[in-house]
Short mmCIF file of C-alpha atoms (C1' of nucleotides) in Angstrom, two decimals:
data_model
loop_
_atom_site.label_atom_id
_atom_site.label_comp_id
_atom_site.label_asym_id
_atom_site.label_seq_id
_atom_site.Cartn_x
_atom_site.Cartn_y
_atom_site.Cartn_z
CA UNK A 1 8.84 -13.69 -73.88
CA UNK A 2 9.37 -17.45 -74.10
CA UNK A 3 12.51 -19.44 -73.23
CA UNK A 4 13.97 -19.56 -76.76
CA UNK A 5 13.57 -15.85 -77.20
CA UNK A 6 15.27 -15.20 -73.87
CA UNK A 7 18.15 -17.40 -74.91
CA UNK A 8 18.63 -15.49 -78.15
CA UNK A 9 18.44 -12.26 -76.18
CA UNK A 10 21.20 -13.50 -73.90
CA UNK A 11 23.31 -14.40 -76.96
CA UNK A 12 22.80 -10.95 -78.42
CA UNK A 13 23.82 -9.35 -75.15
CA UNK A 14 26.87 -11.58 -74.90
CA UNK A 15 27.94 -10.68 -78.45
CA UNK A 16 27.21 -7.00 -77.96
CA UNK A 17 29.19 -6.78 -74.71
CA UNK A 18 32.07 -8.81 -76.14
CA UNK A 19 32.42 -6.62 -79.18
CA UNK A 20 32.73 -3.43 -77.16
CA UNK A 21 35.87 -4.41 -75.32
CA UNK A 22 37.54 -6.54 -77.99
CA UNK A 23 38.42 -3.67 -80.27
CA UNK A 24 40.00 -1.58 -77.54
CA UNK A 25 42.12 -4.56 -76.65
CA UNK A 26 43.10 -5.25 -80.25
CA UNK A 27 44.21 -1.64 -80.67
CA UNK A 28 46.28 -1.84 -77.52
CA UNK A 29 47.87 -5.17 -78.48
CA UNK A 30 48.67 -4.01 -81.99
CA UNK A 31 50.55 -1.07 -80.57
CA UNK A 32 52.36 -3.11 -77.92
CA UNK A 33 53.35 -5.82 -80.44
CA UNK A 34 54.69 -3.20 -82.82
CA UNK A 35 56.69 -1.62 -79.98
CA UNK A 36 58.38 -4.98 -79.33
CA UNK A 37 59.60 -5.06 -82.94
CA UNK A 38 62.10 -2.83 -84.77
CA UNK A 39 59.32 -0.23 -85.24
CA UNK A 40 59.34 1.19 -81.72
CA UNK A 41 58.58 4.76 -82.71
CA UNK A 42 55.07 4.04 -84.04
CA UNK A 43 51.79 4.69 -82.24
CA UNK A 44 48.50 2.89 -82.95
CA UNK A 45 47.23 5.92 -84.85
CA UNK A 46 50.34 6.09 -86.99
CA UNK A 47 50.04 2.36 -87.66
CA UNK A 48 46.51 2.95 -88.86
CA UNK A 49 47.70 5.70 -91.21
CA UNK A 50 50.52 3.52 -92.58
CA UNK A 51 47.97 0.77 -93.13
CA UNK A 52 45.68 3.13 -95.04
CA UNK A 53 48.47 4.50 -97.24
CA UNK A 54 49.67 0.95 -97.91
CA UNK A 55 46.17 -0.15 -98.87
CA UNK A 56 45.56 2.90 -101.07
CA UNK A 57 48.87 3.46 -102.82
CA UNK A 58 49.63 6.89 -104.26
CA UNK A 59 46.33 8.46 -103.28
CA UNK A 60 46.34 12.21 -102.71
CA UNK A 61 46.48 13.83 -99.28
CA UNK A 62 42.85 14.96 -99.62
CA UNK A 63 41.67 11.47 -100.55
CA UNK A 64 43.43 9.91 -97.58
CA UNK A 65 42.01 12.61 -95.30
CA UNK A 66 38.52 11.78 -96.56
CA UNK A 67 39.03 8.03 -96.12
CA UNK A 68 40.21 8.50 -92.54
CA UNK A 69 37.80 11.36 -91.87
CA UNK A 70 40.56 13.63 -90.65
CA UNK A 71 40.88 17.32 -91.47
CA UNK A 72 43.58 18.15 -93.99
CA UNK A 73 45.48 20.06 -91.34
CA UNK A 74 45.56 17.07 -89.01
CA UNK A 75 46.69 14.77 -91.80
CA UNK A 76 49.48 17.16 -92.78
CA UNK A 77 50.75 17.06 -89.19
CA UNK A 78 50.59 13.26 -89.07
CA UNK A 79 52.34 12.96 -92.43
CA UNK A 80 55.14 15.24 -91.23
CA UNK A 81 55.76 12.86 -88.32
CA UNK A 82 55.70 9.72 -90.48
CA UNK A 83 57.92 11.33 -93.10
CA UNK A 84 60.44 12.42 -90.45
CA UNK A 85 60.50 8.86 -89.11
CA UNK A 86 61.04 7.51 -92.60
CA UNK A 87 57.83 5.52 -93.15
CA UNK A 88 56.18 7.51 -95.93
CA UNK A 89 57.18 9.77 -98.79
CA UNK A 90 55.39 12.61 -100.50
CA UNK A 91 55.52 12.48 -104.28
CA UNK A 92 54.72 15.70 -106.11
CA UNK A 93 52.41 14.87 -109.00
CA UNK A 94 54.05 16.07 -112.22
CA UNK A 95 50.75 16.46 -114.11
CA UNK A 96 49.34 18.76 -111.41
CA UNK A 97 51.98 20.15 -109.14
CA UNK A 98 49.51 21.12 -106.39
CA UNK A 99 48.88 17.43 -105.75
CA UNK A 100 50.92 15.25 -103.41
CA UNK A 101 50.68 11.48 -103.91
CA UNK A 102 51.41 9.48 -100.78
CA UNK A 103 53.45 6.28 -100.76
CA UNK A 104 55.20 4.04 -98.26
CA UNK A 105 59.00 3.90 -98.14
CA UNK A 106 60.72 0.49 -97.98
CA UNK A 107 60.67 0.79 -94.19
CA UNK A 108 56.99 1.72 -94.31
CA UNK A 109 56.23 -1.30 -96.46
CA UNK A 110 57.99 -3.59 -93.99
CA UNK A 111 55.85 -2.16 -91.19
CA UNK A 112 52.73 -2.51 -93.33
CA UNK A 113 53.44 -6.16 -94.04
CA UNK A 114 54.21 -6.95 -90.39
CA UNK A 115 50.96 -5.31 -89.35
CA UNK A 116 48.97 -7.03 -92.06
CA UNK A 117 50.43 -10.39 -91.02
CA UNK A 118 49.28 -9.74 -87.46
CA UNK A 119 45.76 -9.01 -88.66
CA UNK A 120 45.75 -12.16 -90.74
CA UNK A 121 46.89 -14.23 -87.76
CA UNK A 122 44.09 -12.73 -85.69
CA UNK A 123 41.50 -13.64 -88.32
CA UNK A 124 42.93 -17.17 -88.66
CA UNK A 125 42.68 -17.69 -84.89
CA UNK A 126 39.19 -16.23 -84.87
CA UNK A 127 38.01 -18.69 -87.54
CA UNK A 128 39.93 -21.68 -86.17
CA UNK A 129 37.99 -24.87 -86.95
CA UNK A 130 35.46 -23.12 -89.19
CA UNK A 131 34.45 -24.73 -92.47
CA UNK A 132 33.64 -23.06 -95.77
CA UNK A 133 29.98 -22.44 -94.96
CA UNK A 134 30.86 -21.04 -91.51
CA UNK A 135 33.25 -18.60 -93.14
CA UNK A 136 30.57 -17.61 -95.62
CA UNK A 137 28.29 -16.80 -92.66
CA UNK A 138 31.00 -14.65 -91.11
CA UNK A 139 31.40 -12.71 -94.33
CA UNK A 140 27.63 -12.27 -94.44
CA UNK A 141 27.66 -10.88 -90.89
CA UNK A 142 30.26 -8.30 -91.88
CA UNK A 143 28.33 -7.31 -94.97
CA UNK A 144 25.21 -6.94 -92.78
CA UNK A 145 27.08 -4.58 -90.46
CA UNK A 146 28.36 -2.57 -93.41
CA UNK A 147 24.81 -2.31 -94.73
CA UNK A 148 23.53 -1.20 -91.34
CA UNK A 149 26.24 1.45 -91.16
CA UNK A 150 25.31 2.59 -94.64
CA UNK A 151 21.61 2.83 -93.76
CA UNK A 152 22.22 4.78 -90.57
CA UNK A 153 24.66 7.13 -92.34
CA UNK A 154 22.22 7.78 -95.18
CA UNK A 155 19.37 8.78 -92.88
CA UNK B 1 48.95 -23.50 -103.01
CA UNK B 2 45.87 -25.20 -104.44
CA UNK B 3 42.56 -23.59 -105.45
CA UNK B 4 40.71 -24.21 -102.17
CA UNK B 5 43.52 -22.75 -100.12
CA UNK B 6 43.63 -19.65 -102.31
CA UNK B 7 39.90 -19.20 -101.83
CA UNK B 8 40.20 -19.41 -98.06
CA UNK B 9 43.09 -16.97 -98.24
CA UNK B 10 40.90 -14.54 -100.17
CA UNK B 11 38.17 -14.94 -97.53
CA UNK B 12 40.64 -14.22 -94.76
CA UNK B 13 41.86 -11.12 -96.56
CA UNK B 14 38.29 -9.95 -97.13
CA UNK B 15 37.44 -10.42 -93.46
CA UNK B 16 40.67 -8.83 -92.28
CA UNK B 17 40.25 -5.76 -94.50
CA UNK B 18 36.56 -5.40 -93.59
CA UNK B 19 37.21 -5.46 -89.89
CA UNK B 20 39.75 -2.66 -90.02
CA UNK B 21 37.38 -0.05 -91.32
CA UNK B 22 34.14 -1.22 -89.69
CA UNK B 23 35.12 -0.21 -86.20
CA UNK B 24 36.19 3.27 -87.17
CA UNK B 25 32.85 3.70 -88.86
CA UNK B 26 30.89 2.33 -85.91
CA UNK B 27 32.66 4.76 -83.59
CA UNK B 28 31.83 7.64 -85.88
CA UNK B 29 28.21 6.61 -86.28
CA UNK B 30 27.71 6.09 -82.57
CA UNK B 31 28.89 9.62 -81.97
CA UNK B 32 26.82 11.15 -84.77
CA UNK B 33 23.66 9.26 -83.70
CA UNK B 34 24.11 10.44 -80.12
CA UNK B 35 24.58 14.01 -81.32
CA UNK B 36 21.20 13.82 -83.07
CA UNK B 37 19.51 12.92 -79.77
CA UNK B 38 19.06 14.98 -76.61
CA UNK B 39 22.65 14.07 -75.59
CA UNK B 40 24.42 16.49 -77.89
CA UNK B 41 27.27 17.30 -75.52
CA UNK B 42 28.76 13.80 -75.54
CA UNK B 43 31.81 12.63 -77.50
CA UNK B 44 32.53 9.03 -78.53
CA UNK B 45 35.10 8.73 -75.76
CA UNK B 46 32.70 10.02 -73.15
CA UNK B 47 30.06 7.60 -74.43
CA UNK B 48 32.53 4.79 -73.96
CA UNK B 49 33.20 5.91 -70.38
CA UNK B 50 29.47 6.17 -69.59
CA UNK B 51 29.05 2.67 -71.03
CA UNK B 52 31.83 1.32 -68.81
CA UNK B 53 30.49 2.98 -65.65
CA UNK B 54 26.99 1.69 -66.48
CA UNK B 55 28.29 -1.82 -67.01
CA UNK B 56 30.38 -1.76 -63.83
CA UNK B 57 28.21 0.05 -61.33
CA UNK B 58 29.86 1.65 -58.30
CA UNK B 59 33.37 0.54 -59.14
CA UNK B 60 36.19 2.73 -57.84
CA UNK B 61 38.02 5.30 -59.95
CA UNK B 62 41.15 3.11 -59.96
CA UNK B 63 39.22 0.05 -61.10
CA UNK B 64 37.61 1.95 -63.96
CA UNK B 65 41.00 3.40 -64.93
CA UNK B 66 42.42 -0.13 -65.06
CA UNK B 67 39.48 -1.46 -67.10
CA UNK B 68 39.85 1.34 -69.65
CA UNK B 69 43.65 1.39 -69.39
CA UNK B 70 43.71 5.10 -68.74
CA UNK B 71 45.98 6.82 -66.22
CA UNK B 72 44.25 7.97 -63.06
CA UNK B 73 44.97 11.58 -63.96
CA UNK B 74 43.28 11.21 -67.33
CA UNK B 75 40.26 9.51 -65.81
CA UNK B 76 39.89 12.26 -63.19
CA UNK B 77 39.80 14.85 -66.00
CA UNK B 78 37.19 12.84 -67.94
CA UNK B 79 35.08 12.34 -64.81
CA UNK B 80 35.15 16.07 -64.10
CA UNK B 81 33.68 16.71 -67.54
CA UNK B 82 30.97 14.04 -67.22
CA UNK B 83 30.08 15.18 -63.71
CA UNK B 84 29.82 18.80 -64.87
CA UNK B 85 27.51 17.69 -67.69
CA UNK B 86 25.41 15.71 -65.24
CA UNK B 87 25.97 12.15 -66.46
CA UNK B 88 27.87 10.63 -63.55
CA UNK B 89 28.18 11.13 -59.82
CA UNK B 90 31.02 10.47 -57.40
CA UNK B 91 30.00 8.66 -54.24
CA UNK B 92 32.43 8.83 -51.34
CA UNK B 93 32.70 5.37 -49.83
CA UNK B 94 31.78 5.55 -46.14
CA UNK B 95 33.79 2.47 -45.14
CA UNK B 96 36.99 3.91 -46.64
CA UNK B 97 36.76 7.62 -47.29
CA UNK B 98 39.70 7.67 -49.72
CA UNK B 99 37.59 5.69 -52.17
CA UNK B 100 35.20 7.19 -54.73
CA UNK B 101 32.53 4.88 -56.15
CA UNK B 102 31.31 5.89 -59.59
CA UNK B 103 27.68 5.75 -60.67
CA UNK B 104 25.48 7.07 -63.45
CA UNK B 105 22.93 9.78 -62.75
CA UNK B 106 19.38 9.37 -64.10
CA UNK B 107 20.47 11.28 -67.19
CA UNK B 108 23.54 9.06 -67.49
CA UNK B 109 21.37 5.95 -67.28
CA UNK B 110 19.14 7.24 -70.07
CA UNK B 111 22.21 7.76 -72.26
CA UNK B 112 23.54 4.34 -71.31
CA UNK B 113 20.29 2.65 -72.31
CA UNK B 114 20.03 4.54 -75.60
CA UNK B 115 23.59 3.56 -76.43
CA UNK B 116 23.06 -0.05 -75.40
CA UNK B 117 19.93 -0.21 -77.56
CA UNK B 118 21.96 1.01 -80.54
CA UNK B 119 24.53 -1.72 -79.96
CA UNK B 120 21.82 -4.31 -79.70
CA UNK B 121 20.26 -3.13 -82.96
CA UNK B 122 23.65 -3.37 -84.64
CA UNK B 123 24.10 -6.94 -83.42
CA UNK B 124 20.57 -7.88 -84.49
CA UNK B 125 21.20 -6.54 -88.00
CA UNK B 126 24.56 -8.28 -88.10
CA UNK B 127 22.99 -11.64 -87.26
CA UNK B 128 19.89 -11.16 -89.42
CA UNK B 129 18.72 -14.54 -90.74
CA UNK B 130 21.14 -16.52 -88.56
CA UNK B 131 19.90 -19.64 -86.79
CA UNK B 132 20.88 -20.94 -83.34
CA UNK B 133 23.92 -22.84 -84.58
CA UNK B 134 25.12 -19.86 -86.64
CA UNK B 135 24.93 -17.69 -83.55
CA UNK B 136 26.84 -20.28 -81.57
CA UNK B 137 29.59 -20.08 -84.22
CA UNK B 138 29.68 -16.31 -83.90
CA UNK B 139 30.10 -16.58 -80.15
CA UNK B 140 32.87 -19.10 -80.70
CA UNK B 141 34.64 -16.68 -83.05
CA UNK B 142 34.55 -13.96 -80.40
CA UNK B 143 35.86 -16.32 -77.72
CA UNK B 144 38.66 -17.32 -80.12
CA UNK B 145 39.63 -13.67 -80.54
CA UNK B 146 39.57 -13.13 -76.79
CA UNK B 147 41.80 -16.19 -76.34
CA UNK B 148 44.20 -14.90 -78.97
CA UNK B 149 44.35 -11.52 -77.26
CA UNK B 150 44.99 -13.28 -73.96
CA UNK B 151 47.81 -15.36 -75.44
CA UNK B 152 49.53 -12.42 -77.08
CA UNK B 153 49.19 -10.34 -73.91
CA UNK B 154 50.64 -13.10 -71.73
CA UNK B 155 53.76 -13.53 -73.88
"C1'" DC C 1 44.76 37.64 -118.66
"C1'" DA C 2 42.30 38.35 -114.51
"C1'" DT C 3 39.62 35.65 -111.40
"C1'" DA C 4 38.08 31.63 -109.19
"C1'" DT C 5 39.03 27.26 -107.61
"C1'" DT C 6 41.75 23.56 -105.79
"C1'" DA C 7 45.59 21.13 -103.03
"C1'" DG C 8 48.12 21.25 -99.35
"C1'" DT C 9 50.47 23.85 -95.37
"C1'" DT C 10 50.64 26.91 -91.47
"C1'" DT C 11 48.90 28.70 -87.38
"C1'" DG C 12 46.64 29.32 -83.00
"C1'" DA C 13 43.27 27.68 -79.87
"C1'" DA C 14 41.05 23.98 -77.47
"C1'" DG C 15 41.17 19.56 -75.76
"C1'" DT C 16 43.45 15.00 -74.33
"C1'" DT C 17 46.80 12.32 -72.23
"C1'" DC C 18 50.48 11.15 -69.21
"C1'" DG C 19 53.26 10.87 -65.19
"C1'" DA C 20 55.11 13.05 -61.17
"C1'" DA C 21 54.12 15.57 -57.18
"C1'" DC C 22 50.67 16.28 -53.99
"C1'" DT C 23 46.73 15.70 -50.30
"C1'" DA C 24 43.98 13.00 -47.45
"C1'" DA C 25 42.76 8.60 -45.44
"C1'" DT C 26 43.95 4.12 -43.91
"C1'" DT C 27 47.00 0.33 -42.52
"C1'" DA C 28 51.22 -1.79 -40.62
"C1'" DG C 29 55.09 -1.97 -37.58
"C1'" DT C 30 57.08 -1.34 -33.36
"C1'" DA D 1 49.38 4.65 -29.44
"C1'" DC D 2 52.43 6.77 -32.59
"C1'" DT D 3 55.14 6.95 -36.54
"C1'" DA D 4 55.97 5.33 -41.15
"C1'" DA D 5 54.39 3.33 -45.21
"C1'" DT D 6 50.80 2.61 -48.34
"C1'" DT D 7 46.73 3.65 -50.95
"C1'" DA D 8 43.02 6.52 -53.52
"C1'" DG D 9 42.26 10.20 -55.94
"C1'" DT D 10 43.46 15.07 -57.56
"C1'" DT D 11 46.40 18.68 -59.40
"C1'" DC D 12 49.72 20.38 -62.38
"C1'" DG D 13 52.67 21.13 -66.37
"C1'" DA D 14 54.44 19.32 -70.59
"C1'" DA D 15 53.75 17.02 -74.88
"C1'" DC D 16 50.75 15.85 -78.33
"C1'" DT D 17 46.36 15.83 -81.31
"C1'" DT D 18 42.89 17.87 -83.54
"C1'" DC D 19 40.32 21.30 -85.90
"C1'" DA D 20 39.11 25.22 -88.62
"C1'" DA D 21 40.52 29.46 -90.68
"C1'" DA D 22 43.95 31.93 -93.06
"C1'" DC D 23 47.41 31.31 -96.22
"C1'" DT D 24 50.49 29.94 -100.46
"C1'" DA D 25 51.10 27.95 -104.79
"C1'" DA D 26 49.29 25.81 -108.89
"C1'" DT D 27 45.74 25.13 -112.15
"C1'" DA D 28 41.28 25.98 -114.43
"C1'" DT D 29 37.78 29.17 -116.17
"C1'" DG D 30 35.48 32.83 -118.52
#
DNA sequence: CATATTAGTTTGAAGTTCGAACTAATTAGT
DNA sequence: ACTAATTAGTTCGAACTTCAAACTAATATG
């Protein structure tokens, strides 16, 4: 191994180690920020579910379960909690009355937007001082990770 | 809003939306990869704990609990499981016999290295085709996120 | 029209997490 | 030196999450 290679290795290790802890911390901060707001009764997991339902409006329970990789039973339990707290509503599909379409209530949409704004602020801070070509590189890095995930999953 | 600003906005949204799902998927893949190996009895959470103990050798139970932001009771339960499965050992500190120093067993170290190698491969794929200055930008982005987390936490 | 399939809920068991009470070891105060 | 206070880690019970299997209701199939 020469000096340049060692340097790159050190960079990779730095990035790898950084990434591990950052997400835990983001999760924790998201929850603690939300608990400072008017939405005190929401956990990080519930926030994640509200985010998913907001992003995928009026999807069925089964579809949302598949997206989040939760069992249907688990999702039903989570939905009961969020419905009780007034963040989501279950809409019986009139074409096929077995199907429930999930949607956010007004309160749920407010939470969704607050959460989304926080994410956006995080990304803005992350890319502070980056120019167009830097941002393009970042997008490429994310696409690379998605590809890697896809490859490993397919195997 | 002009055209350039809208484009940047779209980039931010793309990055923000990407990030949300990627980590869930990485967690899931880490667990499923590990279950294909000889370490079938390990969950994603346990893997995370083994990683932390490997990274912070011979730290006390309380220190590890603080790092992972788990209660001491929870950590004790997790350590019991990992000790039973043979991945970690508790070393009574001879200077102060209240203190337990945590360490990986040989088996635990093997798991740690396999997991670390997976992380490294992920980072390598992520940064595929990046030059030295691109990598520097990536590091900067991570430092920016850490700073943001620090600021929000301090408030 | 009976049967099979599908969507979602219920249920019970297993596992996780927390925080308070507890035990054992060490340190501080007098 | 002796008592009290503190500290490290464990135990315990309650609350919550998760899953998978059994179940109910609605729709599709042959």
